[in-house]
Amino acid sequence: MRVVLGGMELRTTEKPDSVQHGGGQMLAVNTFPGGNVSIQNFGSTYREISWEGWFEGIDAMERMYKIGNMRQKGNAIDFVTEAYTQRVVIKEFQPEHRTNFFIPFSITLQRVVQITKQAPKEAVDKTAEEIKTAEEKKNVEKKEEQNTESYTVKAGDTLSKIAKNQYGDANEWDKIYQANKDILTSPHKIQIGQVIKIP
């Protein structure tokens, strides 16, 4: 049987004697009182393909590294025989380095329909988004400060009176109060000489 793994044709001592096929179904089974059973089918599962072999000859190390690199990358690769091609990921590859010319190994392949990898930059993107949001917030606050005037409280002033003078509407007093809550304990207590912000 001819076997090619990830573009590398396996030699007699490296390829499996047989290939496992078939699989099962991924089921969620719920049993209810009275003996009723609800079954949800989430799709097919496939048996792993596993075997043992050995690399031999002057390029044994090179061939071991080649399959080792395929495992490390974790990408889906083709497992090809004369009869079929399957997409697989190398789940385990365990060589035993005895000599540079004779390296026994065991290998397990997991058949895949679709492979999804989490992008390692997600955390970086999240942090960048938080920084961007913080900067935008600062820019808004800075713009609001630039559009804010200051006013020194005079004798007889109330927030309603100041609002009437500034906005033409005495009912806008709460806008001034909200902008100055850090220095005003009450909208009814303002003191002569206090400098307040007029947004």
PDB file of C-alpha atoms in Angstrom:
ATOM      1  CA  MET A   1       0.000   0.000   0.000  1.00  0.00           C
ATOM      2  CA  ARG A   2       1.354   3.412  -0.989  1.00  0.00           C
ATOM      3  CA  VAL A   3       1.037   6.038   1.786  1.00  0.00           C
ATOM      4  CA  VAL A   4       1.863   9.754   1.563  1.00  0.00           C
ATOM      5  CA  LEU A   5       1.640  11.971   4.644  1.00  0.00           C
ATOM      6  CA  GLY A   6       1.756  15.736   4.140  1.00  0.00           C
ATOM      7  CA  GLY A   7       3.519  15.306   0.786  1.00  0.00           C
ATOM      8  CA  MET A   8       6.120  12.905   2.233  1.00  0.00           C
ATOM      9  CA  GLU A   9       5.921   9.369   0.831  1.00  0.00           C
ATOM     10  CA  LEU A  10       6.393   6.842   3.621  1.00  0.00           C
ATOM     11  CA  ARG A  11       8.755   3.938   3.192  1.00  0.00           C
ATOM     12  CA  THR A  12       7.958   0.320   4.027  1.00  0.00           C
ATOM     13  CA  THR A  13       9.129   0.552   7.654  1.00  0.00           C
ATOM     14  CA  GLU A  14       7.377   3.906   8.168  1.00  0.00           C
ATOM     15  CA  LYS A  15       3.867   3.213   6.913  1.00  0.00           C
ATOM     16  CA  PRO A  16       0.981   1.431   8.659  1.00  0.00           C
ATOM     17  CA  ASP A  17       0.131  -2.215   8.043  1.00  0.00           C
ATOM     18  CA  SER A  18      -3.566  -1.254   8.120  1.00  0.00           C
ATOM     19  CA  VAL A  19      -5.662   1.910   8.343  1.00  0.00           C
ATOM     20  CA  GLN A  20      -8.553   2.242  10.787  1.00  0.00           C
ATOM     21  CA  HIS A  21     -11.831   3.503   9.302  1.00  0.00           C
ATOM     22  CA  GLY A  22     -15.337   4.232  10.532  1.00  0.00           C
ATOM     23  CA  GLY A  23     -16.338   6.082  13.647  1.00  0.00           C
ATOM     24  CA  GLY A  24     -19.423   7.037  15.545  1.00  0.00           C
ATOM     25  CA  GLN A  25     -21.935   9.806  16.161  1.00  0.00           C
ATOM     26  CA  MET A  26     -21.606  12.671  18.617  1.00  0.00           C
ATOM     27  CA  LEU A  27     -24.865  12.385  20.546  1.00  0.00           C
ATOM     28  CA  ALA A  28     -26.421  14.279  23.447  1.00  0.00           C
ATOM     29  CA  VAL A  29     -28.795  11.844  25.143  1.00  0.00           C
ATOM     30  CA  ASN A  30     -31.338  13.105  27.701  1.00  0.00           C
ATOM     31  CA  THR A  31     -33.559  10.685  29.602  1.00  0.00           C
ATOM     32  CA  PHE A  32     -36.842  11.983  31.018  1.00  0.00           C
ATOM     33  CA  PRO A  33     -39.255  10.560  33.609  1.00  0.00           C
ATOM     34  CA  GLY A  34     -41.442   7.879  32.133  1.00  0.00           C
ATOM     35  CA  GLY A  35     -38.644   6.508  29.968  1.00  0.00           C
ATOM     36  CA  ASN A  36     -38.749   9.107  27.207  1.00  0.00           C
ATOM     37  CA  VAL A  37     -35.381   9.778  25.591  1.00  0.00           C
ATOM     38  CA  SER A  38     -34.317  12.841  23.601  1.00  0.00           C
ATOM     39  CA  ILE A  39     -31.321  12.444  21.317  1.00  0.00           C
ATOM     40  CA  GLN A  40     -29.538  15.306  19.586  1.00  0.00           C
ATOM     41  CA  ASN A  41     -27.065  14.355  16.868  1.00  0.00           C
ATOM     42  CA  PHE A  42     -24.121  16.746  16.501  1.00  0.00           C
ATOM     43  CA  GLY A  43     -22.544  14.899  13.596  1.00  0.00           C
ATOM     44  CA  SER A  44     -20.108  12.128  12.802  1.00  0.00           C
ATOM     45  CA  THR A  45     -16.910  11.319  14.632  1.00  0.00           C
ATOM     46  CA  TYR A  46     -14.032   9.417  13.056  1.00  0.00           C
ATOM     47  CA  ARG A  47     -11.615   6.861  14.448  1.00  0.00           C
ATOM     48  CA  GLU A  48      -8.044   7.948  14.882  1.00  0.00           C
ATOM     49  CA  ILE A  49      -5.435   6.420  12.580  1.00  0.00           C
ATOM     50  CA  SER A  50      -2.462   5.198  14.549  1.00  0.00           C
ATOM     51  CA  TRP A  51       0.519   2.919  13.989  1.00  0.00           C
ATOM     52  CA  GLU A  52       4.114   2.262  14.904  1.00  0.00           C
ATOM     53  CA  GLY A  53       7.110   2.146  12.604  1.00  0.00           C
ATOM     54  CA  TRP A  54      10.718   3.246  12.348  1.00  0.00           C
ATOM     55  CA  PHE A  55      12.955   5.505  10.299  1.00  0.00           C
ATOM     56  CA  GLU A  56      16.175   3.921   9.103  1.00  0.00           C
ATOM     57  CA  GLY A  57      19.109   4.903   6.950  1.00  0.00           C
ATOM     58  CA  ILE A  58      21.307   7.962   6.573  1.00  0.00           C
ATOM     59  CA  ASP A  59      18.302  10.333   6.320  1.00  0.00           C
ATOM     60  CA  ALA A  60      16.406   8.889   9.339  1.00  0.00           C
ATOM     61  CA  MET A  61      16.940  12.088  11.381  1.00  0.00           C
ATOM     62  CA  GLU A  62      15.855  14.314   8.504  1.00  0.00           C
ATOM     63  CA  ARG A  63      12.626  12.328   8.016  1.00  0.00           C
ATOM     64  CA  MET A  64      11.901  12.373  11.750  1.00  0.00           C
ATOM     65  CA  TYR A  65      12.298  16.184  11.806  1.00  0.00           C
ATOM     66  CA  LYS A  66      10.039  16.565   8.772  1.00  0.00           C
ATOM     67  CA  ILE A  67       7.105  14.790  10.435  1.00  0.00           C
ATOM     68  CA  GLY A  68       7.933  16.481  13.759  1.00  0.00           C
ATOM     69  CA  ASN A  69       7.600  19.875  12.064  1.00  0.00           C
ATOM     70  CA  MET A  70       4.223  18.894  10.605  1.00  0.00           C
ATOM     71  CA  ARG A  71       3.014  18.026  14.118  1.00  0.00           C
ATOM     72  CA  GLN A  72       4.328  21.281  15.602  1.00  0.00           C
ATOM     73  CA  LYS A  73       2.602  23.444  12.985  1.00  0.00           C
ATOM     74  CA  GLY A  74      -0.707  21.716  13.725  1.00  0.00           C
ATOM     75  CA  ASN A  75      -2.075  22.317  10.216  1.00  0.00           C
ATOM     76  CA  ALA A  76      -4.406  19.953   8.400  1.00  0.00           C
ATOM     77  CA  ILE A  77      -2.449  17.788   5.936  1.00  0.00           C
ATOM     78  CA  ASP A  78      -3.331  15.054   3.464  1.00  0.00           C
ATOM     79  CA  PHE A  79      -3.086  11.364   4.318  1.00  0.00           C
ATOM     80  CA  VAL A  80      -3.068   9.681   0.905  1.00  0.00           C
ATOM     81  CA  THR A  81      -3.308   6.041  -0.175  1.00  0.00           C
ATOM     82  CA  GLU A  82      -4.063   4.561  -3.594  1.00  0.00           C
ATOM     83  CA  ALA A  83      -7.762   4.366  -2.661  1.00  0.00           C
ATOM     84  CA  TYR A  84      -8.489   7.658  -0.856  1.00  0.00           C
ATOM     85  CA  THR A  85      -7.260  10.970   0.545  1.00  0.00           C
ATOM     86  CA  GLN A  86      -8.183  12.164   4.026  1.00  0.00           C
ATOM     87  CA  ARG A  87      -7.502  15.503   5.745  1.00  0.00           C
ATOM     88  CA  VAL A  88      -5.809  14.867   9.071  1.00  0.00           C
ATOM     89  CA  VAL A  89      -3.890  16.551  11.863  1.00  0.00           C
ATOM     90  CA  ILE A  90      -0.968  14.816  13.551  1.00  0.00           C
ATOM     91  CA  LYS A  91      -2.351  14.448  17.071  1.00  0.00           C
ATOM     92  CA  GLU A  92       0.727  12.650  18.455  1.00  0.00           C
ATOM     93  CA  PHE A  93       4.143  11.862  17.078  1.00  0.00           C
ATOM     94  CA  GLN A  94       6.546  10.134  19.465  1.00  0.00           C
ATOM     95  CA  PRO A  95       9.914   9.147  18.032  1.00  0.00           C
ATOM     96  CA  GLU A  96      12.527   7.390  20.185  1.00  0.00           C
ATOM     97  CA  HIS A  97      15.964   8.538  19.106  1.00  0.00           C
ATOM     98  CA  ARG A  98      18.199   5.500  19.574  1.00  0.00           C
ATOM     99  CA  THR A  99      20.779   6.141  16.857  1.00  0.00           C
ATOM    100  CA  ASN A 100      20.948   8.598  13.964  1.00  0.00           C
ATOM    101  CA  PHE A 101      20.192   5.724  11.604  1.00  0.00           C
ATOM    102  CA  PHE A 102      17.427   3.879  13.484  1.00  0.00           C
ATOM    103  CA  ILE A 103      14.528   5.806  15.095  1.00  0.00           C
ATOM    104  CA  PRO A 104      11.366   3.926  16.154  1.00  0.00           C
ATOM    105  CA  PHE A 105       8.183   6.018  16.460  1.00  0.00           C
ATOM    106  CA  SER A 106       4.472   5.922  17.126  1.00  0.00           C
ATOM    107  CA  ILE A 107       2.053   8.304  15.416  1.00  0.00           C
ATOM    108  CA  THR A 108      -1.645   9.146  15.748  1.00  0.00           C
ATOM    109  CA  LEU A 109      -3.643  11.074  13.145  1.00  0.00           C
ATOM    110  CA  GLN A 110      -6.997  12.723  13.804  1.00  0.00           C
ATOM    111  CA  ARG A 111      -9.281  13.075  10.797  1.00  0.00           C
ATOM    112  CA  VAL A 112     -10.733  16.571  10.434  1.00  0.00           C
ATOM    113  CA  VAL A 113     -13.548  18.100   8.452  1.00  0.00           C
ATOM    114  CA  GLN A 114     -12.663  21.667   9.398  1.00  0.00           C
ATOM    115  CA  ILE A 115      -9.844  23.023  11.546  1.00  0.00           C
ATOM    116  CA  THR A 116     -10.209  26.198  13.550  1.00  0.00           C
ATOM    117  CA  LYS A 117      -7.319  27.877  15.295  1.00  0.00           C
ATOM    118  CA  GLN A 118      -7.586  30.654  17.824  1.00  0.00           C
ATOM    119  CA  ALA A 119      -5.665  33.662  16.597  1.00  0.00           C
ATOM    120  CA  PRO A 120      -2.975  34.496  19.175  1.00  0.00           C
ATOM    121  CA  LYS A 121      -3.402  38.202  18.412  1.00  0.00           C
ATOM    122  CA  GLU A 122      -6.897  38.295  19.942  1.00  0.00           C
ATOM    123  CA  ALA A 123      -5.545  39.404  23.316  1.00  0.00           C
ATOM    124  CA  VAL A 124      -3.435  42.068  21.613  1.00  0.00           C
ATOM    125  CA  ASP A 125      -6.439  43.259  19.590  1.00  0.00           C
ATOM    126  CA  LYS A 126      -8.541  43.453  22.760  1.00  0.00           C
ATOM    127  CA  THR A 127      -5.898  45.557  24.523  1.00  0.00           C
ATOM    128  CA  ALA A 128      -5.533  47.813  21.486  1.00  0.00           C
ATOM    129  CA  GLU A 129      -9.316  48.289  21.388  1.00  0.00           C
ATOM    130  CA  GLU A 130      -9.335  49.216  25.099  1.00  0.00           C
ATOM    131  CA  ILE A 131      -6.524  51.731  24.553  1.00  0.00           C
ATOM    132  CA  LYS A 132      -8.360  53.186  21.545  1.00  0.00           C
ATOM    133  CA  THR A 133     -11.578  53.489  23.583  1.00  0.00           C
ATOM    134  CA  ALA A 134      -9.707  55.167  26.465  1.00  0.00           C
ATOM    135  CA  GLU A 135      -8.065  57.612  24.036  1.00  0.00           C
ATOM    136  CA  GLU A 136     -11.398  58.422  22.412  1.00  0.00           C
ATOM    137  CA  LYS A 137     -12.906  59.036  25.854  1.00  0.00           C
ATOM    138  CA  LYS A 138     -10.024  61.385  26.751  1.00  0.00           C
ATOM    139  CA  ASN A 139     -10.454  63.238  23.450  1.00  0.00           C
ATOM    140  CA  VAL A 140     -14.178  63.711  24.136  1.00  0.00           C
ATOM    141  CA  GLU A 141     -13.438  64.969  27.652  1.00  0.00           C
ATOM    142  CA  LYS A 142     -10.721  67.278  26.339  1.00  0.00           C
ATOM    143  CA  LYS A 143     -13.097  68.637  23.688  1.00  0.00           C
ATOM    144  CA  GLU A 144     -15.761  69.208  26.339  1.00  0.00           C
ATOM    145  CA  GLU A 145     -13.230  71.062  28.495  1.00  0.00           C
ATOM    146  CA  GLN A 146     -12.273  73.258  25.555  1.00  0.00           C
ATOM    147  CA  ASN A 147     -15.958  74.095  25.014  1.00  0.00           C
ATOM    148  CA  THR A 148     -16.433  74.865  28.718  1.00  0.00           C
ATOM    149  CA  GLU A 149     -16.269  78.421  30.046  1.00  0.00           C
ATOM    150  CA  SER A 150     -15.633  79.410  33.651  1.00  0.00           C
ATOM    151  CA  TYR A 151     -17.802  81.746  35.690  1.00  0.00           C
ATOM    152  CA  THR A 152     -17.131  83.414  39.057  1.00  0.00           C
ATOM    153  CA  VAL A 153     -20.148  83.423  41.361  1.00  0.00           C
ATOM    154  CA  LYS A 154     -21.340  86.897  42.388  1.00  0.00           C
ATOM    155  CA  ALA A 155     -23.607  88.105  45.184  1.00  0.00           C
ATOM    156  CA  GLY A 156     -27.258  87.161  44.556  1.00  0.00           C
ATOM    157  CA  ASP A 157     -26.390  84.407  42.028  1.00  0.00           C
ATOM    158  CA  THR A 158     -28.273  81.126  41.882  1.00  0.00           C
ATOM    159  CA  LEU A 159     -27.793  78.302  39.394  1.00  0.00           C
ATOM    160  CA  SER A 160     -31.142  79.213  37.817  1.00  0.00           C
ATOM    161  CA  LYS A 161     -30.078  82.849  37.444  1.00  0.00           C
ATOM    162  CA  ILE A 162     -26.724  81.851  35.937  1.00  0.00           C
ATOM    163  CA  ALA A 163     -28.479  79.418  33.548  1.00  0.00           C
ATOM    164  CA  LYS A 164     -30.893  82.180  32.477  1.00  0.00           C
ATOM    165  CA  ASN A 165     -27.940  84.516  31.741  1.00  0.00           C
ATOM    166  CA  GLN A 166     -25.832  81.881  29.965  1.00  0.00           C
ATOM    167  CA  TYR A 167     -28.443  79.832  28.084  1.00  0.00           C
ATOM    168  CA  GLY A 168     -31.507  82.043  28.141  1.00  0.00           C
ATOM    169  CA  ASP A 169     -33.372  79.323  30.085  1.00  0.00           C
ATOM    170  CA  ALA A 170     -33.424  79.137  33.896  1.00  0.00           C
ATOM    171  CA  ASN A 171     -34.460  75.461  33.703  1.00  0.00           C
ATOM    172  CA  GLU A 172     -30.971  74.556  32.410  1.00  0.00           C
ATOM    173  CA  TRP A 173     -29.533  74.987  35.960  1.00  0.00           C
ATOM    174  CA  ASP A 174     -29.072  71.181  36.340  1.00  0.00           C
ATOM    175  CA  LYS A 175     -26.676  71.134  33.381  1.00  0.00           C
ATOM    176  CA  ILE A 176     -24.396  73.521  35.307  1.00  0.00           C
ATOM    177  CA  TYR A 177     -24.823  71.552  38.532  1.00  0.00           C
ATOM    178  CA  GLN A 178     -23.898  68.224  36.854  1.00  0.00           C
ATOM    179  CA  ALA A 179     -20.745  69.800  35.388  1.00  0.00           C
ATOM    180  CA  ASN A 180     -19.682  71.072  38.851  1.00  0.00           C
ATOM    181  CA  LYS A 181     -20.675  68.201  41.160  1.00  0.00           C
ATOM    182  CA  ASP A 182     -17.013  67.842  42.135  1.00  0.00           C
ATOM    183  CA  ILE A 183     -17.111  71.253  43.895  1.00  0.00           C
ATOM    184  CA  LEU A 184     -20.823  71.763  44.653  1.00  0.00           C
ATOM    185  CA  THR A 185     -22.380  69.725  47.449  1.00  0.00           C
ATOM    186  CA  SER A 186     -25.895  70.955  46.598  1.00  0.00           C
ATOM    187  CA  PRO A 187     -27.465  72.930  43.743  1.00  0.00           C
ATOM    188  CA  HIS A 188     -28.777  75.345  46.387  1.00  0.00           C
ATOM    189  CA  LYS A 189     -25.385  76.062  47.977  1.00  0.00           C
ATOM    190  CA  ILE A 190     -23.081  78.158  45.836  1.00  0.00           C
ATOM    191  CA  GLN A 191     -20.684  80.667  47.328  1.00  0.00           C
ATOM    192  CA  ILE A 192     -19.550  84.089  46.214  1.00  0.00           C
ATOM    193  CA  GLY A 193     -16.136  83.856  44.538  1.00  0.00           C
ATOM    194  CA  GLN A 194     -16.524  80.187  43.540  1.00  0.00           C
ATOM    195  CA  VAL A 195     -15.333  79.488  40.001  1.00  0.00           C
ATOM    196  CA  ILE A 196     -17.703  77.106  38.244  1.00  0.00           C
ATOM    197  CA  LYS A 197     -17.737  75.552  34.779  1.00  0.00           C
ATOM    198  CA  ILE A 198     -20.351  76.532  32.250  1.00  0.00           C
ATOM    199  CA  PRO A 199     -20.611  73.646  29.732  1.00  0.00           C
TER     200      PRO A 199
END
